[in-house]
Amino acid sequence: MCAASPFGRCRKCDGLGFKLTHNRRGKPRRGKHCRRCDGHGIRIRFGRHLWNGWTRTYRQGTDASAPNRPAPKR
């Protein structure tokens, strides 16, 4: 699921990007800007967050220009 769709709807604003409020008559109105998703309405899925961290660590550990690794022979 995380590979096909790495982002999901924000759970706090339900994907709208803002909190839905109502006026005195009950008509829905746009409320405050969502702080959790910064108004985008999407969030990164937990599995994708783990995958990104693992790949970042792997790339840093196998960097060819690292100072501790010997230069490749030609």
PDB file of N, CA and C in Angstrom:
ATOM      1  N   MET A   1       0.831  -1.198   0.000  1.00  0.00           N
ATOM      2  CA  MET A   1       0.000   0.000   0.000  1.00  0.00           C
ATOM      3  C   MET A   1       0.868   1.252   0.000  1.00  0.00           C
ATOM      4  N   CYS A   2       1.952   1.208   0.772  1.00  0.00           N
ATOM      5  CA  CYS A   2       2.800   2.395   0.879  1.00  0.00           C
ATOM      6  C   CYS A   2       3.558   2.688  -0.410  1.00  0.00           C
ATOM      7  N   ALA A   3       3.842   1.641  -1.195  1.00  0.00           N
ATOM      8  CA  ALA A   3       4.536   1.866  -2.460  1.00  0.00           C
ATOM      9  C   ALA A   3       3.596   2.467  -3.497  1.00  0.00           C
ATOM     10  N   ALA A   4       2.355   1.998  -3.529  1.00  0.00           N
ATOM     11  CA  ALA A   4       1.390   2.485  -4.515  1.00  0.00           C
ATOM     12  C   ALA A   4       0.858   3.866  -4.144  1.00  0.00           C
ATOM     13  N   SER A   5       0.616   4.091  -2.868  1.00  0.00           N
ATOM     14  CA  SER A   5       0.070   5.362  -2.410  1.00  0.00           C
ATOM     15  C   SER A   5       0.775   5.760  -1.113  1.00  0.00           C
ATOM     16  N   PRO A   6       1.909   6.474  -1.196  1.00  0.00           N
ATOM     17  CA  PRO A   6       2.682   6.784   0.010  1.00  0.00           C
ATOM     18  C   PRO A   6       2.025   7.813   0.925  1.00  0.00           C
ATOM     19  N   PHE A   7       1.031   8.526   0.446  1.00  0.00           N
ATOM     20  CA  PHE A   7       0.373   9.535   1.257  1.00  0.00           C
ATOM     21  C   PHE A   7      -1.079   9.154   1.505  1.00  0.00           C
ATOM     22  N   GLY A   8      -1.560   9.470   2.698  1.00  0.00           N
ATOM     23  CA  GLY A   8      -2.954   9.244   3.062  1.00  0.00           C
ATOM     24  C   GLY A   8      -3.579  10.552   3.527  1.00  0.00           C
ATOM     25  N   ARG A   9      -4.882  10.528   3.749  1.00  0.00           N
ATOM     26  CA  ARG A   9      -5.569  11.721   4.221  1.00  0.00           C
ATOM     27  C   ARG A   9      -5.195  12.012   5.663  1.00  0.00           C
ATOM     28  N   CYS A  10      -5.104  13.277   5.999  1.00  0.00           N
ATOM     29  CA  CYS A  10      -4.798  13.692   7.368  1.00  0.00           C
ATOM     30  C   CYS A  10      -5.948  13.267   8.275  1.00  0.00           C
ATOM     31  N   ARG A  11      -5.606  12.690   9.427  1.00  0.00           N
ATOM     32  CA  ARG A  11      -6.639  12.202  10.339  1.00  0.00           C
ATOM     33  C   ARG A  11      -7.271  13.322  11.161  1.00  0.00           C
ATOM     34  N   LYS A  12      -6.582  14.417  11.303  1.00  0.00           N
ATOM     35  CA  LYS A  12      -7.122  15.509  12.118  1.00  0.00           C
ATOM     36  C   LYS A  12      -8.147  16.341  11.345  1.00  0.00           C
ATOM     37  N   CYS A  13      -7.837  16.687  10.104  1.00  0.00           N
ATOM     38  CA  CYS A  13      -8.750  17.528   9.318  1.00  0.00           C
ATOM     39  C   CYS A  13      -9.531  16.720   8.287  1.00  0.00           C
ATOM     40  N   ASP A  14      -9.334  15.406   8.264  1.00  0.00           N
ATOM     41  CA  ASP A  14     -10.032  14.502   7.346  1.00  0.00           C
ATOM     42  C   ASP A  14      -9.736  14.819   5.881  1.00  0.00           C
ATOM     43  N   GLY A  15      -8.532  15.315   5.613  1.00  0.00           N
ATOM     44  CA  GLY A  15      -8.097  15.565   4.247  1.00  0.00           C
ATOM     45  C   GLY A  15      -8.516  16.899   3.674  1.00  0.00           C
ATOM     46  N   LEU A  16      -9.118  17.763   4.463  1.00  0.00           N
ATOM     47  CA  LEU A  16      -9.563  19.064   3.959  1.00  0.00           C
ATOM     48  C   LEU A  16      -8.468  20.128   4.046  1.00  0.00           C
ATOM     49  N   GLY A  17      -7.595  20.025   5.029  1.00  0.00           N
ATOM     50  CA  GLY A  17      -6.553  21.024   5.219  1.00  0.00           C
ATOM     51  C   GLY A  17      -6.953  22.090   6.224  1.00  0.00           C
ATOM     52  N   PHE A  18      -8.176  21.997   6.731  1.00  0.00           N
ATOM     53  CA  PHE A  18      -8.656  22.942   7.724  1.00  0.00           C
ATOM     54  C   PHE A  18      -9.725  22.262   8.567  1.00  0.00           C
ATOM     55  N   LYS A  19      -9.978  22.811   9.740  1.00  0.00           N
ATOM     56  CA  LYS A  19     -11.008  22.293  10.632  1.00  0.00           C
ATOM     57  C   LYS A  19     -12.349  22.853  10.183  1.00  0.00           C
ATOM     58  N   LEU A  20     -13.321  21.988   9.982  1.00  0.00           N
ATOM     59  CA  LEU A  20     -14.650  22.408   9.553  1.00  0.00           C
ATOM     60  C   LEU A  20     -15.444  22.866  10.771  1.00  0.00           C
ATOM     61  N   THR A  21     -15.957  24.092  10.724  1.00  0.00           N
ATOM     62  CA  THR A  21     -16.777  24.628  11.815  1.00  0.00           C
ATOM     63  C   THR A  21     -18.167  24.933  11.268  1.00  0.00           C
ATOM     64  N   HIS A  22     -19.061  25.290  12.154  1.00  0.00           N
ATOM     65  CA  HIS A  22     -20.437  25.614  11.765  1.00  0.00           C
ATOM     66  C   HIS A  22     -20.826  26.953  12.379  1.00  0.00           C
ATOM     67  N   ASN A  23     -21.637  27.722  11.638  1.00  0.00           N
ATOM     68  CA  ASN A  23     -22.123  28.976  12.190  1.00  0.00           C
ATOM     69  C   ASN A  23     -23.357  28.705  13.055  1.00  0.00           C
ATOM     70  N   ARG A  24     -24.018  29.730  13.528  1.00  0.00           N
ATOM     71  CA  ARG A  24     -25.157  29.560  14.430  1.00  0.00           C
ATOM     72  C   ARG A  24     -26.338  28.858  13.775  1.00  0.00           C
ATOM     73  N   ARG A  25     -26.461  28.991  12.489  1.00  0.00           N
ATOM     74  CA  ARG A  25     -27.574  28.344  11.777  1.00  0.00           C
ATOM     75  C   ARG A  25     -27.254  26.890  11.421  1.00  0.00           C
ATOM     76  N   GLY A  26     -26.015  26.489  11.626  1.00  0.00           N
ATOM     77  CA  GLY A  26     -25.618  25.120  11.317  1.00  0.00           C
ATOM     78  C   GLY A  26     -24.963  24.960   9.959  1.00  0.00           C
ATOM     79  N   LYS A  27     -24.738  26.072   9.257  1.00  0.00           N
ATOM     80  CA  LYS A  27     -24.110  26.022   7.946  1.00  0.00           C
ATOM     81  C   LYS A  27     -22.607  25.771   8.118  1.00  0.00           C
ATOM     82  N   PRO A  28     -22.034  24.796   7.404  1.00  0.00           N
ATOM     83  CA  PRO A  28     -20.591  24.537   7.549  1.00  0.00           C
ATOM     84  C   PRO A  28     -19.755  25.685   6.985  1.00  0.00           C
ATOM     85  N   ARG A  29     -18.676  25.991   7.694  1.00  0.00           N
ATOM     86  CA  ARG A  29     -17.780  27.053   7.276  1.00  0.00           C
ATOM     87  C   ARG A  29     -16.354  26.582   7.403  1.00  0.00           C
ATOM     88  N   ARG A  30     -15.472  27.238   6.671  1.00  0.00           N
ATOM     89  CA  ARG A  30     -14.055  26.920   6.759  1.00  0.00           C
ATOM     90  C   ARG A  30     -13.511  27.437   8.086  1.00  0.00           C
ATOM     91  N   GLY A  31     -12.795  26.560   8.801  1.00  0.00           N
ATOM     92  CA  GLY A  31     -12.262  26.927  10.105  1.00  0.00           C
ATOM     93  C   GLY A  31     -10.771  27.204  10.044  1.00  0.00           C
ATOM     94  N   LYS A  32     -10.094  26.859  11.128  1.00  0.00           N
ATOM     95  CA  LYS A  32      -8.664  27.135  11.243  1.00  0.00           C
ATOM     96  C   LYS A  32      -7.830  26.212  10.361  1.00  0.00           C
ATOM     97  N   HIS A  33      -6.681  26.714   9.985  1.00  0.00           N
ATOM     98  CA  HIS A  33      -5.673  25.988   9.218  1.00  0.00           C
ATOM     99  C   HIS A  33      -5.188  24.785  10.031  1.00  0.00           C
ATOM    100  N   CYS A  34      -5.096  23.602   9.425  1.00  0.00           N
ATOM    101  CA  CYS A  34      -4.669  22.398  10.147  1.00  0.00           C
ATOM    102  C   CYS A  34      -3.164  22.460  10.402  1.00  0.00           C
ATOM    103  N   ARG A  35      -2.782  22.321  11.661  1.00  0.00           N
ATOM    104  CA  ARG A  35      -1.362  22.385  12.006  1.00  0.00           C
ATOM    105  C   ARG A  35      -0.657  21.066  11.761  1.00  0.00           C
ATOM    106  N   ARG A  36      -1.379  19.973  11.817  1.00  0.00           N
ATOM    107  CA  ARG A  36      -0.759  18.651  11.667  1.00  0.00           C
ATOM    108  C   ARG A  36      -0.240  18.432  10.240  1.00  0.00           C
ATOM    109  N   CYS A  37      -1.047  18.787   9.241  1.00  0.00           N
ATOM    110  CA  CYS A  37      -0.642  18.565   7.842  1.00  0.00           C
ATOM    111  C   CYS A  37      -0.228  19.861   7.158  1.00  0.00           C
ATOM    112  N   ASP A  38      -0.183  20.962   7.883  1.00  0.00           N
ATOM    113  CA  ASP A  38       0.191  22.280   7.373  1.00  0.00           C
ATOM    114  C   ASP A  38      -0.734  22.738   6.243  1.00  0.00           C
ATOM    115  N   GLY A  39      -1.997  22.320   6.317  1.00  0.00           N
ATOM    116  CA  GLY A  39      -2.991  22.773   5.348  1.00  0.00           C
ATOM    117  C   GLY A  39      -3.001  22.005   4.041  1.00  0.00           C
ATOM    118  N   HIS A  40      -2.178  20.959   3.914  1.00  0.00           N
ATOM    119  CA  HIS A  40      -2.130  20.189   2.672  1.00  0.00           C
ATOM    120  C   HIS A  40      -3.195  19.098   2.619  1.00  0.00           C
ATOM    121  N   GLY A  41      -3.598  18.604   3.762  1.00  0.00           N
ATOM    122  CA  GLY A  41      -4.628  17.574   3.810  1.00  0.00           C
ATOM    123  C   GLY A  41      -4.098  16.166   3.642  1.00  0.00           C
ATOM    124  N   ILE A  42      -2.784  16.012   3.502  1.00  0.00           N
ATOM    125  CA  ILE A  42      -2.204  14.679   3.338  1.00  0.00           C
ATOM    126  C   ILE A  42      -1.126  14.449   4.384  1.00  0.00           C
ATOM    127  N   ARG A  43      -0.828  13.193   4.639  1.00  0.00           N
ATOM    128  CA  ARG A  43       0.218  12.812   5.577  1.00  0.00           C
ATOM    129  C   ARG A  43       0.966  11.638   4.971  1.00  0.00           C
ATOM    130  N   ILE A  44       2.189  11.430   5.391  1.00  0.00           N
ATOM    131  CA  ILE A  44       2.955  10.287   4.912  1.00  0.00           C
ATOM    132  C   ILE A  44       2.561   9.073   5.741  1.00  0.00           C
ATOM    133  N   ARG A  45       2.380   7.942   5.093  1.00  0.00           N
ATOM    134  CA  ARG A  45       1.969   6.730   5.797  1.00  0.00           C
ATOM    135  C   ARG A  45       3.120   6.218   6.656  1.00  0.00           C
ATOM    136  N   PHE A  46       2.777   5.485   7.728  1.00  0.00           N
ATOM    137  CA  PHE A  46       3.770   5.017   8.682  1.00  0.00           C
ATOM    138  C   PHE A  46       4.780   4.070   8.018  1.00  0.00           C
ATOM    139  N   GLY A  47       4.315   3.153   7.211  1.00  0.00           N
ATOM    140  CA  GLY A  47       5.214   2.218   6.524  1.00  0.00           C
ATOM    141  C   GLY A  47       6.158   2.930   5.568  1.00  0.00           C
ATOM    142  N   ARG A  48       5.666   3.956   4.890  1.00  0.00           N
ATOM    143  CA  ARG A  48       6.509   4.720   3.975  1.00  0.00           C
ATOM    144  C   ARG A  48       7.545   5.517   4.755  1.00  0.00           C
ATOM    145  N   HIS A  49       7.162   6.011   5.929  1.00  0.00           N
ATOM    146  CA  HIS A  49       8.093   6.731   6.792  1.00  0.00           C
ATOM    147  C   HIS A  49       9.240   5.812   7.218  1.00  0.00           C
ATOM    148  N   LEU A  50       8.917   4.569   7.585  1.00  0.00           N
ATOM    149  CA  LEU A  50       9.954   3.593   7.946  1.00  0.00           C
ATOM    150  C   LEU A  50      10.845   3.268   6.752  1.00  0.00           C
ATOM    151  N   TRP A  51      10.228   3.079   5.593  1.00  0.00           N
ATOM    152  CA  TRP A  51      10.986   2.753   4.371  1.00  0.00           C
ATOM    153  C   TRP A  51      11.950   3.885   4.013  1.00  0.00           C
ATOM    154  N   ASN A  52      11.493   5.134   4.087  1.00  0.00           N
ATOM    155  CA  ASN A  52      12.360   6.275   3.775  1.00  0.00           C
ATOM    156  C   ASN A  52      13.542   6.348   4.737  1.00  0.00           C
ATOM    157  N   GLY A  53      13.295   6.087   6.019  1.00  0.00           N
ATOM    158  CA  GLY A  53      14.386   6.098   6.999  1.00  0.00           C
ATOM    159  C   GLY A  53      15.394   4.998   6.747  1.00  0.00           C
ATOM    160  N   TRP A  54      14.907   3.803   6.390  1.00  0.00           N
ATOM    161  CA  TRP A  54      15.801   2.681   6.117  1.00  0.00           C
ATOM    162  C   TRP A  54      16.648   2.953   4.872  1.00  0.00           C
ATOM    163  N   THR A  55      16.038   3.443   3.799  1.00  0.00           N
ATOM    164  CA  THR A  55      16.807   3.711   2.581  1.00  0.00           C
ATOM    165  C   THR A  55      17.810   4.841   2.793  1.00  0.00           C
ATOM    166  N   ARG A  56      17.446   5.844   3.583  1.00  0.00           N
ATOM    167  CA  ARG A  56      18.374   6.939   3.874  1.00  0.00           C
ATOM    168  C   ARG A  56      19.595   6.424   4.628  1.00  0.00           C
ATOM    169  N   THR A  57      19.362   5.557   5.613  1.00  0.00           N
ATOM    170  CA  THR A  57      20.459   4.976   6.383  1.00  0.00           C
ATOM    171  C   THR A  57      21.324   4.088   5.501  1.00  0.00           C
ATOM    172  N   TYR A  58      20.710   3.305   4.638  1.00  0.00           N
ATOM    173  CA  TYR A  58      21.450   2.402   3.749  1.00  0.00           C
ATOM    174  C   TYR A  58      22.327   3.196   2.782  1.00  0.00           C
ATOM    175  N   ARG A  59      21.783   4.267   2.214  1.00  0.00           N
ATOM    176  CA  ARG A  59      22.563   5.071   1.270  1.00  0.00           C
ATOM    177  C   ARG A  59      23.743   5.762   1.947  1.00  0.00           C
ATOM    178  N   GLN A  60      23.548   6.212   3.171  1.00  0.00           N
ATOM    179  CA  GLN A  60      24.638   6.858   3.896  1.00  0.00           C
ATOM    180  C   GLN A  60      25.724   5.856   4.270  1.00  0.00           C
ATOM    181  N   GLY A  61      25.341   4.613   4.522  1.00  0.00           N
ATOM    182  CA  GLY A  61      26.305   3.587   4.904  1.00  0.00           C
ATOM    183  C   GLY A  61      27.080   3.022   3.734  1.00  0.00           C
ATOM    184  N   THR A  62      26.542   3.139   2.525  1.00  0.00           N
ATOM    185  CA  THR A  62      27.212   2.588   1.349  1.00  0.00           C
ATOM    186  C   THR A  62      27.683   3.690   0.409  1.00  0.00           C
ATOM    187  N   ASP A  63      27.952   4.852   0.945  1.00  0.00           N
ATOM    188  CA  ASP A  63      28.407   5.976   0.132  1.00  0.00           C
ATOM    189  C   ASP A  63      29.813   5.689  -0.400  1.00  0.00           C
ATOM    190  N   ALA A  64      29.996   5.784  -1.713  1.00  0.00           N
ATOM    191  CA  ALA A  64      31.284   5.478  -2.338  1.00  0.00           C
ATOM    192  C   ALA A  64      32.339   6.533  -2.026  1.00  0.00           C
ATOM    193  N   SER A  65      31.913   7.739  -1.698  1.00  0.00           N
ATOM    194  CA  SER A  65      32.885   8.802  -1.425  1.00  0.00           C
ATOM    195  C   SER A  65      33.201   8.925   0.062  1.00  0.00           C
ATOM    196  N   ALA A  66      32.875   7.897   0.830  1.00  0.00           N
ATOM    197  CA  ALA A  66      33.160   7.925   2.271  1.00  0.00           C
ATOM    198  C   ALA A  66      34.669   7.905   2.506  1.00  0.00           C
ATOM    199  N   PRO A  67      35.186   8.603   3.524  1.00  0.00           N
ATOM    200  CA  PRO A  67      36.631   8.689   3.745  1.00  0.00           C
ATOM    201  C   PRO A  67      37.253   7.377   4.234  1.00  0.00           C
ATOM    202  N   ASN A  68      36.511   6.460   4.830  1.00  0.00           N
ATOM    203  CA  ASN A  68      37.076   5.233   5.376  1.00  0.00           C
ATOM    204  C   ASN A  68      37.220   4.127   4.329  1.00  0.00           C
ATOM    205  N   ARG A  69      36.606   4.278   3.214  1.00  0.00           N
ATOM    206  CA  ARG A  69      36.671   3.238   2.182  1.00  0.00           C
ATOM    207  C   ARG A  69      37.866   3.479   1.253  1.00  0.00           C
ATOM    208  N   PRO A  70      38.538   2.419   0.845  1.00  0.00           N
ATOM    209  CA  PRO A  70      39.648   2.614  -0.093  1.00  0.00           C
ATOM    210  C   PRO A  70      39.139   2.994  -1.465  1.00  0.00           C
ATOM    211  N   ALA A  71      39.975   3.685  -2.201  1.00  0.00           N
ATOM    212  CA  ALA A  71      39.601   4.121  -3.541  1.00  0.00           C
ATOM    213  C   ALA A  71      39.528   2.896  -4.454  1.00  0.00           C
ATOM    214  N   PRO A  72      38.600   2.878  -5.409  1.00  0.00           N
ATOM    215  CA  PRO A  72      38.501   1.728  -6.321  1.00  0.00           C
ATOM    216  C   PRO A  72      39.740   1.628  -7.212  1.00  0.00           C
ATOM    217  N   LYS A  73      40.180   0.386  -7.468  1.00  0.00           N
ATOM    218  CA  LYS A  73      41.355   0.158  -8.321  1.00  0.00           C
ATOM    219  C   LYS A  73      40.935   0.230  -9.781  1.00  0.00           C
ATOM    220  N   ARG A  74      41.819   0.804 -10.589  1.00  0.00           N
ATOM    221  CA  ARG A  74      41.517   0.939 -12.018  1.00  0.00           C
ATOM    222  C   ARG A  74      42.425   0.095 -12.844  1.00  0.00           C
TER     223      ARG A  74
END
